CSV table of C-alpha atoms and ligand atoms in Angstrom, one decimal:
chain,number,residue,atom,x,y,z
A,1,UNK,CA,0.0,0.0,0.0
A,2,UNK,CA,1.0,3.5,-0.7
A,3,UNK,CA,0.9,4.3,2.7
A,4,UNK,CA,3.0,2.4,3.8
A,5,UNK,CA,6.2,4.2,3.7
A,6,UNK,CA,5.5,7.4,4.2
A,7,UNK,CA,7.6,8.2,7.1
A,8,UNK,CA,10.6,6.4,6.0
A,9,UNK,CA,10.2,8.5,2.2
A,10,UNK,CA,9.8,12.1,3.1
A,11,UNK,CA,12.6,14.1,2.6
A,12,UNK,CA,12.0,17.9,3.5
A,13,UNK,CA,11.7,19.7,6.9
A,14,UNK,CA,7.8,18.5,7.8
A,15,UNK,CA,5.8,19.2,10.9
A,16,UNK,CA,6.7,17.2,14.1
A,17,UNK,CA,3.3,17.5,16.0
A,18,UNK,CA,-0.2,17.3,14.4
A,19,UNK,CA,-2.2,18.3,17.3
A,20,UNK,CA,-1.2,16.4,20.3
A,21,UNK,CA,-0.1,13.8,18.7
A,22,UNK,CA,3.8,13.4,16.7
A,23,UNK,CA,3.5,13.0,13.2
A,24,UNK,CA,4.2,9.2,13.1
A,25,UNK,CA,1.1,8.5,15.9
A,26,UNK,CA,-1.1,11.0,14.3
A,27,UNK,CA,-0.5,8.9,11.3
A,28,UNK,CA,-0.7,5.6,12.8
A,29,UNK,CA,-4.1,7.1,14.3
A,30,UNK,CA,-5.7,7.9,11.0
A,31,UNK,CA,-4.9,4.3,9.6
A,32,UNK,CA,-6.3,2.6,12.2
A,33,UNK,CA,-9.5,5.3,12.2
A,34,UNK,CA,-10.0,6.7,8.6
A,35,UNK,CA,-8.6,3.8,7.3
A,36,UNK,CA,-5.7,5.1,5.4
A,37,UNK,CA,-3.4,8.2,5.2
A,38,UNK,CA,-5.6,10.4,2.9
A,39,UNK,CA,-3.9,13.5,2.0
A,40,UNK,CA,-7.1,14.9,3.1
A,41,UNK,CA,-7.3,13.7,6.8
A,42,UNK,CA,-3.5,14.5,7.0
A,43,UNK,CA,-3.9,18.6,5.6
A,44,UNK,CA,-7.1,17.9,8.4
A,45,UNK,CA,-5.2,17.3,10.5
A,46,UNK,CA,-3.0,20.5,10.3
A,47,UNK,CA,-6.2,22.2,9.8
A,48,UNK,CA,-7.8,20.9,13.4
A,49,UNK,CA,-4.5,21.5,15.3
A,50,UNK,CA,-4.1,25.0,13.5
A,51,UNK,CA,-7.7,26.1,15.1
A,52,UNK,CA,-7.1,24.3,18.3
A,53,UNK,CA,-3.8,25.8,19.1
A,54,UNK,CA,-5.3,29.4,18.9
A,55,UNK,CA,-8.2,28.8,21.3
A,56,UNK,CA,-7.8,29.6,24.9
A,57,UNK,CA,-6.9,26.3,27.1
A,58,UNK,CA,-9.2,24.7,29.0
A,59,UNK,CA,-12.4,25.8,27.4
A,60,UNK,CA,-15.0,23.5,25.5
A,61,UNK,CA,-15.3,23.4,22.0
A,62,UNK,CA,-17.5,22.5,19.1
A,63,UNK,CA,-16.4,22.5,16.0
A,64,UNK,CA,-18.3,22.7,12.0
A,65,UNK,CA,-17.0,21.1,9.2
A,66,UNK,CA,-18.0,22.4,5.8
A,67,UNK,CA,-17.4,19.2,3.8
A,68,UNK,CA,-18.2,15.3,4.2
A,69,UNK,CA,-14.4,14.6,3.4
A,70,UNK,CA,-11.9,13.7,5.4
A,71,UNK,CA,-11.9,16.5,7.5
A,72,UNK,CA,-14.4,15.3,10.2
A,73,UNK,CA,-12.3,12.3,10.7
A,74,UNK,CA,-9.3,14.8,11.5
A,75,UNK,CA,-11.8,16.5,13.6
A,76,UNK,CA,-12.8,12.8,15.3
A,77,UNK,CA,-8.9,12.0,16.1
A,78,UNK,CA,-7.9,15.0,17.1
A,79,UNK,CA,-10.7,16.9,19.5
A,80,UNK,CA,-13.4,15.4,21.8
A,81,UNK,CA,-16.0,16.6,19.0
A,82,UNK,CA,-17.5,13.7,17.5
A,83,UNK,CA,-20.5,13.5,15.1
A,84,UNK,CA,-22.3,10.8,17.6
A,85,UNK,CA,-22.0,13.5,20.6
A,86,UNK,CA,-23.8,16.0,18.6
A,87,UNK,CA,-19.9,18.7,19.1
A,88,UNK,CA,-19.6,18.4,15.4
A,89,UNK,CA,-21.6,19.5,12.8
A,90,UNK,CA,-20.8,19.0,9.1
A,91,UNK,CA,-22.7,21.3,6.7
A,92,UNK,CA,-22.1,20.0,3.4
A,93,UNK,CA,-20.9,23.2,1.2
A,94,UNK,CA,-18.1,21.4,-0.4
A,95,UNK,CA,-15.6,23.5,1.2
A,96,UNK,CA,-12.3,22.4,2.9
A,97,UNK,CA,-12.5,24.5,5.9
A,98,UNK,CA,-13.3,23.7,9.8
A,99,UNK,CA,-14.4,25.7,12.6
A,100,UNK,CA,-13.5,25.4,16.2
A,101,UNK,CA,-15.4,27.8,18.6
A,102,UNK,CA,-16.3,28.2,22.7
A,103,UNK,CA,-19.5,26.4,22.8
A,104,UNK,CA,-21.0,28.7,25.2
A,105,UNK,CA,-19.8,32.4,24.2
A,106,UNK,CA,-19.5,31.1,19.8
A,107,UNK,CA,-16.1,32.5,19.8
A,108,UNK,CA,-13.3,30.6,17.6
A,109,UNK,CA,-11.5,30.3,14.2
A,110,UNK,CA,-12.2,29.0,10.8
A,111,UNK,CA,-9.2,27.5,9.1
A,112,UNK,CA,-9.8,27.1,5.5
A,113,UNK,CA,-7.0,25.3,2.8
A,114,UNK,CA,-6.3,28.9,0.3
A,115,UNK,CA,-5.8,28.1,-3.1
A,116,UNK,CA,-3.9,31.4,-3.4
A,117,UNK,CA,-1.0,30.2,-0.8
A,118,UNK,CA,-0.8,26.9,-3.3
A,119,UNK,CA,2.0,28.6,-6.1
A,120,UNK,CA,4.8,26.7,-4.4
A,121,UNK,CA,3.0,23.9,-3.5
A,122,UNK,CA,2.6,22.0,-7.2
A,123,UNK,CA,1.5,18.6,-6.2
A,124,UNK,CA,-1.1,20.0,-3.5
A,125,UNK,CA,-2.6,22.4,-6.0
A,126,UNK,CA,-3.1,20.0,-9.0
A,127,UNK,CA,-4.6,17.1,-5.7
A,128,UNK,CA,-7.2,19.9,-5.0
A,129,UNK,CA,-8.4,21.1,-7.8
A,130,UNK,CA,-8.1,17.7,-9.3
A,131,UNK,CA,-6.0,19.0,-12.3
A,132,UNK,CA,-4.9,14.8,-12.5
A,133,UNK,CA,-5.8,12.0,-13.1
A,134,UNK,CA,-5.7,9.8,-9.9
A,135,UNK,CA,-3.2,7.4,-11.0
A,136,UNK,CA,-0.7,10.6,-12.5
A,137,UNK,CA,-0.5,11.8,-8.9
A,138,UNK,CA,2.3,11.6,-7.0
A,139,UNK,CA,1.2,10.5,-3.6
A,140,UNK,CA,4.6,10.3,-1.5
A,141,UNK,CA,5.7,13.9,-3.1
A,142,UNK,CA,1.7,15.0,-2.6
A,143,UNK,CA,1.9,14.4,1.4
A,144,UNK,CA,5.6,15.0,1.4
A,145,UNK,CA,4.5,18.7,0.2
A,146,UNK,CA,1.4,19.0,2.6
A,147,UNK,CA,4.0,17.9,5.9
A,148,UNK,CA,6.5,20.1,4.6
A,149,UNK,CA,3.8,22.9,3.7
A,150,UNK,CA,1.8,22.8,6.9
A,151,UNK,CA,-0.5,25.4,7.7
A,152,UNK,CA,1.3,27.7,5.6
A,153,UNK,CA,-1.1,26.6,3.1
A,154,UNK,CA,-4.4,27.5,4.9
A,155,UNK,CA,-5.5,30.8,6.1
A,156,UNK,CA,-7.3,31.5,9.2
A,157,UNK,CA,-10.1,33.3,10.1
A,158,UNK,CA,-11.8,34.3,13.3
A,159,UNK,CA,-15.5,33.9,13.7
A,160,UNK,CA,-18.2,34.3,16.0
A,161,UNK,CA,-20.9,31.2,15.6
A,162,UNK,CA,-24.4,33.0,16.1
A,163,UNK,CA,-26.2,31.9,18.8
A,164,UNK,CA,-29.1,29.7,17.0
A,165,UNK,CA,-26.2,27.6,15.8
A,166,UNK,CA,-25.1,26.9,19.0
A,167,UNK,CA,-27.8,26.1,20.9
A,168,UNK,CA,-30.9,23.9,21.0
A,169,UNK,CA,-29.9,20.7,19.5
A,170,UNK,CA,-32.7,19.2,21.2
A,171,UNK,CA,-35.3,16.2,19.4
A,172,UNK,CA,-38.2,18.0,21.3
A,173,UNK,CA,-41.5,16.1,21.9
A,174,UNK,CA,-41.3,12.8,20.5
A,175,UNK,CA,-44.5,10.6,18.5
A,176,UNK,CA,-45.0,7.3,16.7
A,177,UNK,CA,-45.5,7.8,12.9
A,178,UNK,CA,-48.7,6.6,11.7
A,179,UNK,CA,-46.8,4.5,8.7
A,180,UNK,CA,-43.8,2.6,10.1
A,181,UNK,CA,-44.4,2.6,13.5
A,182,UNK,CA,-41.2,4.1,14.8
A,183,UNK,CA,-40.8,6.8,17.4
A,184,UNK,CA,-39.5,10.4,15.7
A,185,UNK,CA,-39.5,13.8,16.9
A,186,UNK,CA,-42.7,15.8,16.2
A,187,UNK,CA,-41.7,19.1,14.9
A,188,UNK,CA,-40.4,16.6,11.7
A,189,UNK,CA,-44.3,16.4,10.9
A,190,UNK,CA,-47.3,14.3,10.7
A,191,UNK,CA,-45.5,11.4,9.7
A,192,UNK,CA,-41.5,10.9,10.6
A,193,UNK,CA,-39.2,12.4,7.9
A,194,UNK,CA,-38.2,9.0,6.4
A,195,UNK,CA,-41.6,8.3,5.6
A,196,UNK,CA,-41.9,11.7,4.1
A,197,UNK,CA,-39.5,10.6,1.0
A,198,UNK,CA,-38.2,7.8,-1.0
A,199,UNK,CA,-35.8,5.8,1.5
A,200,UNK,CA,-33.0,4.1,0.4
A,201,UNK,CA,-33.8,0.5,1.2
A,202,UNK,CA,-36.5,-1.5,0.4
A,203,UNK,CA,-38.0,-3.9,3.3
A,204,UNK,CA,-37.3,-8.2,2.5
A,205,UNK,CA,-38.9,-9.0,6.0
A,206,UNK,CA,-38.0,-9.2,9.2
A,207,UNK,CA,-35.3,-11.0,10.9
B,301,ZN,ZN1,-42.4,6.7,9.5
């Protein structure tokens, strides 16, 4: 696998920490929970810790993801924010940029990959703006360029998350739809949401 030997094969100056972690256990982290060493979870990654370090310590955090990619998985490894405890949220606008902010006050940073800050940076320019063909890119020079590059490549912005983003995250009352039987939260409708559309599956039986 590609993957592999990416420690043992980069060859300029590259960042030592991703987060809390060095850059050979943040690596071994995202094979084991992302399944492989994306370029995309690794520039996460760089993204997450960029955000996190600029926070004040000790506070809690939620943080928004504007893409299904990669990123949330960076997000997963590197912060308590998990899509199962409701601290992330992706909102899917296709954009490679995260959010970190003070759950309570809404206070944080947005760090966002710039295509601008990419002149230097061939390999990670022509990845993300898929100028190749998968099997013409150079994946060992590709992450070799986004450890070397580090958050030299993003930019950062600080944001203030309005409040009805923050808060409220609650199901509300809950009812028993009328056509499948299961419970769902009554401000979806008269009948839950699932049965409000064409589902994905179709029912063989029960088990
Ligand atoms: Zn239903």
């Amino acid at each position: 696998m590609m993957d592999e030997d990416i420690c043992s094969q980069l060859t300029s100056q590259t960042v030592e920490k991703i987060g809390q972690f060095s850059q050979e256990e943040f690596i071994e982290r995202a094979k084991m929970f992302h399944g492989c060493v994306s370029p995309g979870v690794l520039l996460g990654g760089i993204m997450v810790s960029a955000a996190k370090e600029l926070l004040p310590e000790g506070i809690l955090f939620d943080a928004i993801c504007e893409t299904y990619s990669c990123l949330p998985d960076a997000v997963q490894i590197l912060t308590p924010c998990t899509i199962g405890n409701g601290w992330m949220r992706i909102l899917d606008y296709g954009r490679y940029a995260v959010s970190l902010y003070d759950k309570y006050e809404g206070d944080g940073y947005r760090v966002y990959l710039d295509v601008k800050k990419l002149k230097d940076w061939n390999e990670v320019h022509s990845w993300f703006l898929k100028l190749k063909l998968k099997h013409d890119q150079d994946n060992i020079r590709l992450k070799d360029q986004i450890l070397s590059a580090g958050k030299q490549i993003c930019s950062i912005q600080k944001i203030h998350v309005k409040s009805g983003f923050r808060t409220n995250r609650s199901k509300g009352l809950i009812a028993i739809c009328g056509l499948c039987g299961e419970a769902y939260p009554v401000k979806d409708g008269v009948v839950c949401s699932a049965c409000q559309q064409e589902k994905p599956f179709v029912m063989q039986g029960r088990v």
